[in-house]
């Protein structure tokens, strides 16, 4: 039996149950919250997010704020769980809502990159070999041209010394944002990756195809013969695709069909 994905229900919950929603949100924020809930579900279903990954979007009304779920698995996120944060990664309503310990990834990327409208932090396992070896992650697949000539690797020890590998402080978030620079993605040694994009749909598509490209690259490397990567001009021309709208619609349809 086909069941409609209950976004209308979750938005109603946002209006009635969220600690931050004192009044009914306007149509712009309503739509963004709906999309962010859906992004959490799609990216979990597609294997990009696990119990600890997260996705955020810049507030469309205040570019110095961003929307991110509270500290729960992405698959369980509803609109009532979406919290508005400032660039200090604090809830703007002054509540004691428990946020993700690595929310500083999002706050510092948004602070450093006005062009970024959405951020994903993923632990997708196919990325880890490239985050722990000297072999760079490079685009081998036309759907991953956004990776550019290579994906940089953030070495947390340069800023934090011996840590638990998590981006728990503004200083670590800032250092990661500096490593990311103007690129679309960066790996975190022994940890995962961050993806930053100008739209929520793009960041979802880029996150998925980054992981798929990693899988294809290490499969090609196992062949033992030279690998032909995308030429920089090819990568540039294939970066946006159709905005990865087909990926988004396919992911949404898959959820609705369950």
CSV table of C-alpha atoms in Angstrom, one decimal:
chain,number,residue,atom,x,y,z
A,1,UNK,CA,0.0,0.0,0.0
A,2,UNK,CA,1.2,3.5,-0.9
A,3,UNK,CA,1.3,6.0,2.0
A,4,UNK,CA,1.7,9.7,1.4
A,5,UNK,CA,4.8,11.0,3.2
A,6,UNK,CA,3.3,13.0,6.2
A,7,UNK,CA,4.9,16.4,5.6
A,8,UNK,CA,1.6,18.2,6.2
A,9,UNK,CA,1.4,16.5,9.6
A,10,UNK,CA,4.9,17.4,10.6
A,11,UNK,CA,4.4,21.1,9.6
A,12,UNK,CA,1.4,21.2,11.8
A,13,UNK,CA,3.5,19.8,14.6
A,14,UNK,CA,6.0,22.5,14.0
A,15,UNK,CA,3.3,25.2,14.4
A,16,UNK,CA,1.8,23.6,17.5
A,17,UNK,CA,4.7,21.9,19.2
A,18,UNK,CA,8.1,23.5,18.5
A,19,UNK,CA,9.6,25.4,21.4
A,20,UNK,CA,10.7,28.0,19.0
A,21,UNK,CA,7.4,28.6,17.3
A,22,UNK,CA,5.5,31.1,19.3
A,23,UNK,CA,3.3,32.0,16.3
A,24,UNK,CA,2.4,30.4,13.1
A,25,UNK,CA,5.5,30.6,10.8
A,26,UNK,CA,5.0,32.5,7.5
A,27,UNK,CA,4.8,30.7,4.2
A,28,UNK,CA,8.5,31.1,3.4
A,29,UNK,CA,9.8,29.5,6.6
A,30,UNK,CA,7.0,26.9,6.5
A,31,UNK,CA,8.2,25.8,3.1
A,32,UNK,CA,11.9,25.7,4.2
A,33,UNK,CA,11.1,23.6,7.3
A,34,UNK,CA,9.1,21.2,5.2
A,35,UNK,CA,12.0,20.8,2.8
A,36,UNK,CA,14.5,20.3,5.6
A,37,UNK,CA,12.5,17.6,7.1
A,38,UNK,CA,12.3,15.9,3.7
A,39,UNK,CA,16.1,16.3,3.2
A,40,UNK,CA,16.7,14.5,6.5
A,41,UNK,CA,14.5,11.6,5.4
A,42,UNK,CA,15.8,11.4,1.8
A,43,UNK,CA,19.5,11.5,2.8
A,44,UNK,CA,18.9,8.8,5.5
A,45,UNK,CA,17.1,6.6,3.0
A,46,UNK,CA,19.9,7.0,0.5
A,47,UNK,CA,22.6,6.1,2.9
A,48,UNK,CA,24.2,9.5,3.2
A,49,UNK,CA,23.1,10.1,6.8
A,50,UNK,CA,23.3,7.6,9.6
A,51,UNK,CA,22.2,8.0,13.2
A,52,UNK,CA,24.8,10.8,13.7
A,53,UNK,CA,24.9,12.8,10.4
A,54,UNK,CA,22.9,16.0,9.9
A,55,UNK,CA,21.7,18.5,7.3
A,56,UNK,CA,20.9,22.2,7.7
A,57,UNK,CA,19.7,25.2,5.7
A,58,UNK,CA,20.3,28.9,6.0
A,59,UNK,CA,17.3,30.8,7.3
A,60,UNK,CA,15.7,32.5,4.3
A,61,UNK,CA,14.6,35.5,6.4
A,62,UNK,CA,17.8,36.0,8.4
A,63,UNK,CA,21.1,35.1,6.6
A,64,UNK,CA,22.9,35.1,10.0
A,65,UNK,CA,20.7,32.2,11.3
A,66,UNK,CA,20.3,28.6,10.2
A,67,UNK,CA,17.9,25.8,10.7
A,68,UNK,CA,19.0,22.5,12.1
A,69,UNK,CA,17.3,19.6,13.9
A,70,UNK,CA,17.8,19.0,17.6
A,71,UNK,CA,20.0,16.1,18.7
A,72,UNK,CA,18.2,13.1,17.2
A,73,UNK,CA,18.7,10.7,14.4
A,74,UNK,CA,17.9,12.3,11.0
A,75,UNK,CA,15.4,9.6,10.1
A,76,UNK,CA,13.2,10.6,13.1
A,77,UNK,CA,13.2,14.4,12.4
A,78,UNK,CA,9.9,16.2,12.2
A,79,UNK,CA,9.1,19.9,11.8
A,80,UNK,CA,8.7,20.1,15.6
A,81,UNK,CA,12.4,19.2,15.9
A,82,UNK,CA,13.8,22.0,13.7
A,83,UNK,CA,15.6,24.7,15.7
A,84,UNK,CA,16.7,28.1,14.5
A,85,UNK,CA,20.4,28.8,15.5
A,86,UNK,CA,22.6,31.8,15.3
A,87,UNK,CA,26.3,31.7,14.2
A,88,UNK,CA,27.3,30.9,17.8
A,89,UNK,CA,25.3,27.7,17.3
A,90,UNK,CA,22.8,28.7,20.0
A,91,UNK,CA,19.0,28.5,19.7
A,92,UNK,CA,17.7,32.0,19.0
A,93,UNK,CA,14.7,31.5,21.2
A,94,UNK,CA,16.9,31.0,24.3
A,95,UNK,CA,15.7,27.5,24.9
A,96,UNK,CA,17.8,24.7,26.3
A,97,UNK,CA,17.1,22.5,23.3
A,98,UNK,CA,20.0,20.0,23.0
A,99,UNK,CA,21.7,20.5,19.6
A,100,UNK,CA,24.1,18.3,17.8
A,101,UNK,CA,27.5,18.3,19.3
A,102,UNK,CA,28.9,19.1,15.9
A,103,UNK,CA,26.6,22.0,15.1
A,104,UNK,CA,29.7,24.2,14.9
A,105,UNK,CA,30.4,22.6,11.5
A,106,UNK,CA,27.3,24.4,10.2
A,107,UNK,CA,27.6,27.7,12.1
A,108,UNK,CA,31.2,28.3,11.0
A,109,UNK,CA,30.7,27.3,7.3
A,110,UNK,CA,27.7,29.7,7.1
A,111,UNK,CA,29.7,32.4,8.8
A,112,UNK,CA,32.7,32.0,6.4
A,113,UNK,CA,30.7,31.4,3.2
A,114,UNK,CA,27.8,33.8,2.5
A,115,UNK,CA,27.2,31.9,-0.8
A,116,UNK,CA,26.4,28.6,1.1
A,117,UNK,CA,22.7,28.0,1.7
A,118,UNK,CA,22.8,24.4,2.9
A,119,UNK,CA,25.3,22.1,4.6
A,120,UNK,CA,25.5,18.3,5.2
A,121,UNK,CA,27.8,16.5,7.5
A,122,UNK,CA,28.0,12.8,6.6
A,123,UNK,CA,29.7,9.7,7.9
A,124,UNK,CA,29.2,7.8,4.6
A,125,UNK,CA,31.6,4.9,4.9
A,126,UNK,CA,32.8,4.8,1.2
A,127,UNK,CA,34.4,8.2,1.9
A,128,UNK,CA,36.6,7.1,4.8
A,129,UNK,CA,39.4,5.4,2.7
A,130,UNK,CA,40.0,8.8,1.1
A,131,UNK,CA,39.9,10.6,4.4
A,132,UNK,CA,42.6,8.3,5.9
A,133,UNK,CA,45.0,7.7,3.0
A,134,UNK,CA,47.2,9.7,0.6
A,135,UNK,CA,45.0,8.9,-2.3
A,136,UNK,CA,42.9,12.0,-3.1
A,137,UNK,CA,39.1,11.8,-3.8
A,138,UNK,CA,38.7,13.1,-7.3
A,139,UNK,CA,35.8,13.0,-9.7
A,140,UNK,CA,35.7,9.8,-11.8
A,141,UNK,CA,32.0,10.1,-12.6
A,142,UNK,CA,30.1,12.8,-14.5
A,143,UNK,CA,27.6,13.2,-11.7
A,144,UNK,CA,30.4,14.2,-9.3
A,145,UNK,CA,32.1,17.0,-11.2
A,146,UNK,CA,31.4,19.4,-8.3
A,147,UNK,CA,34.3,17.7,-6.5
A,148,UNK,CA,36.7,19.7,-8.7
A,149,UNK,CA,40.3,18.7,-9.0
A,150,UNK,CA,40.4,17.1,-5.5
A,151,UNK,CA,38.7,17.1,-2.1
A,152,UNK,CA,40.8,18.5,0.7
A,153,UNK,CA,41.2,16.6,4.0
A,154,UNK,CA,40.8,18.3,7.3
A,155,UNK,CA,43.4,17.2,9.9
A,156,UNK,CA,41.8,17.9,13.3
A,157,UNK,CA,45.1,17.5,15.1
A,158,UNK,CA,46.5,20.6,13.6
A,159,UNK,CA,44.0,22.7,15.5
A,160,UNK,CA,42.8,20.5,18.4
A,161,UNK,CA,45.6,18.1,19.1
A,162,UNK,CA,44.3,14.8,20.5
A,163,UNK,CA,40.5,14.9,20.4
A,164,UNK,CA,37.6,12.5,20.0
A,165,UNK,CA,37.6,13.5,16.3
A,166,UNK,CA,34.4,15.6,16.6
A,167,UNK,CA,34.0,19.2,15.7
A,168,UNK,CA,32.7,20.3,19.2
A,169,UNK,CA,33.9,23.9,19.4
A,170,UNK,CA,33.8,27.1,17.3
A,171,UNK,CA,37.6,27.0,16.9
A,172,UNK,CA,37.4,23.5,15.3
A,173,UNK,CA,34.5,24.6,13.1
A,174,UNK,CA,36.4,27.6,11.9
A,175,UNK,CA,39.4,25.5,11.1
A,176,UNK,CA,37.3,23.1,9.1
A,177,UNK,CA,35.6,26.0,7.3
A,178,UNK,CA,39.1,27.3,6.4
A,179,UNK,CA,40.1,23.9,5.0
A,180,UNK,CA,36.9,23.8,3.0
A,181,UNK,CA,37.7,27.3,1.6
A,182,UNK,CA,35.7,28.0,-1.5
A,183,UNK,CA,35.2,24.3,-2.4
A,184,UNK,CA,32.0,22.3,-2.3
A,185,UNK,CA,33.3,19.5,-0.1
A,186,UNK,CA,36.0,18.5,2.4
A,187,UNK,CA,36.8,15.3,4.0
A,188,UNK,CA,37.5,14.9,7.8
A,189,UNK,CA,40.3,12.5,8.6
A,190,UNK,CA,38.9,9.3,10.1
A,191,UNK,CA,35.5,10.8,10.4
A,192,UNK,CA,33.5,11.8,7.3
A,193,UNK,CA,32.8,14.8,5.2
A,194,UNK,CA,31.2,18.2,5.0
A,195,UNK,CA,29.3,19.3,1.8
A,196,UNK,CA,28.3,22.9,1.2
A,197,UNK,CA,26.0,24.1,-1.6
A,198,UNK,CA,23.9,27.1,-2.7
A,199,UNK,CA,20.6,25.1,-2.4
A,200,UNK,CA,19.2,22.4,-0.3
A,201,UNK,CA,18.5,20.2,-3.3
A,202,UNK,CA,22.1,20.6,-4.5
A,203,UNK,CA,23.6,19.7,-1.2
A,204,UNK,CA,21.5,16.6,-1.1
A,205,UNK,CA,22.5,15.5,-4.6
A,206,UNK,CA,26.1,16.4,-4.1
A,207,UNK,CA,26.3,14.5,-0.8
A,208,UNK,CA,24.9,11.3,-2.4
A,209,UNK,CA,27.0,11.4,-5.5
A,210,UNK,CA,30.1,12.3,-3.6
A,211,UNK,CA,29.7,9.0,-1.7
A,212,UNK,CA,28.9,7.1,-4.9
A,213,UNK,CA,32.0,8.6,-6.7
A,214,UNK,CA,34.2,7.4,-3.8
A,215,UNK,CA,32.9,3.9,-4.2
A,216,UNK,CA,33.5,4.0,-8.0
A,217,UNK,CA,36.9,5.4,-7.5
A,218,UNK,CA,38.2,2.8,-5.1
A,219,UNK,CA,36.7,0.1,-7.4
A,220,UNK,CA,38.6,1.6,-10.4
A,221,UNK,CA,41.8,1.7,-8.3
A,222,UNK,CA,41.4,-2.0,-7.5
A,223,UNK,CA,41.7,-2.8,-11.2
A,224,UNK,CA,45.3,-1.8,-10.9
A,225,UNK,CA,45.6,0.2,-14.1
A,226,UNK,CA,45.7,4.0,-14.5
A,227,UNK,CA,42.4,5.7,-13.7
A,228,UNK,CA,41.1,8.4,-16.0
A,229,UNK,CA,39.5,11.2,-14.0
A,230,UNK,CA,37.3,14.1,-15.2
A,231,UNK,CA,39.2,16.8,-16.9
A,232,UNK,CA,38.9,20.1,-14.9
A,233,UNK,CA,36.8,21.6,-17.6
A,234,UNK,CA,34.6,18.6,-17.7
A,235,UNK,CA,34.1,18.8,-14.0
A,236,UNK,CA,33.2,22.4,-14.2
A,237,UNK,CA,30.6,21.9,-16.9
A,238,UNK,CA,29.0,19.0,-15.0
A,239,UNK,CA,28.9,20.6,-11.6
A,240,UNK,CA,25.3,21.8,-11.5
A,241,UNK,CA,23.6,19.2,-13.7
A,242,UNK,CA,19.8,20.0,-13.4
A,243,UNK,CA,20.2,21.2,-9.9
A,244,UNK,CA,20.0,17.5,-8.9
A,245,UNK,CA,16.2,18.0,-9.0
A,246,UNK,CA,15.7,14.5,-10.4
A,247,UNK,CA,17.6,13.0,-7.5
A,248,UNK,CA,15.4,15.0,-5.1
A,249,UNK,CA,12.2,14.0,-6.8
A,250,UNK,CA,13.2,10.3,-7.0
A,251,UNK,CA,14.1,10.3,-3.3
A,252,UNK,CA,10.8,11.9,-2.4
A,253,UNK,CA,8.9,9.5,-4.5
A,254,UNK,CA,10.6,6.5,-3.0
A,255,UNK,CA,9.6,7.7,0.5
A,256,UNK,CA,6.0,8.3,-0.6
A,257,UNK,CA,5.8,4.8,-2.0
A,258,UNK,CA,6.7,3.2,1.3
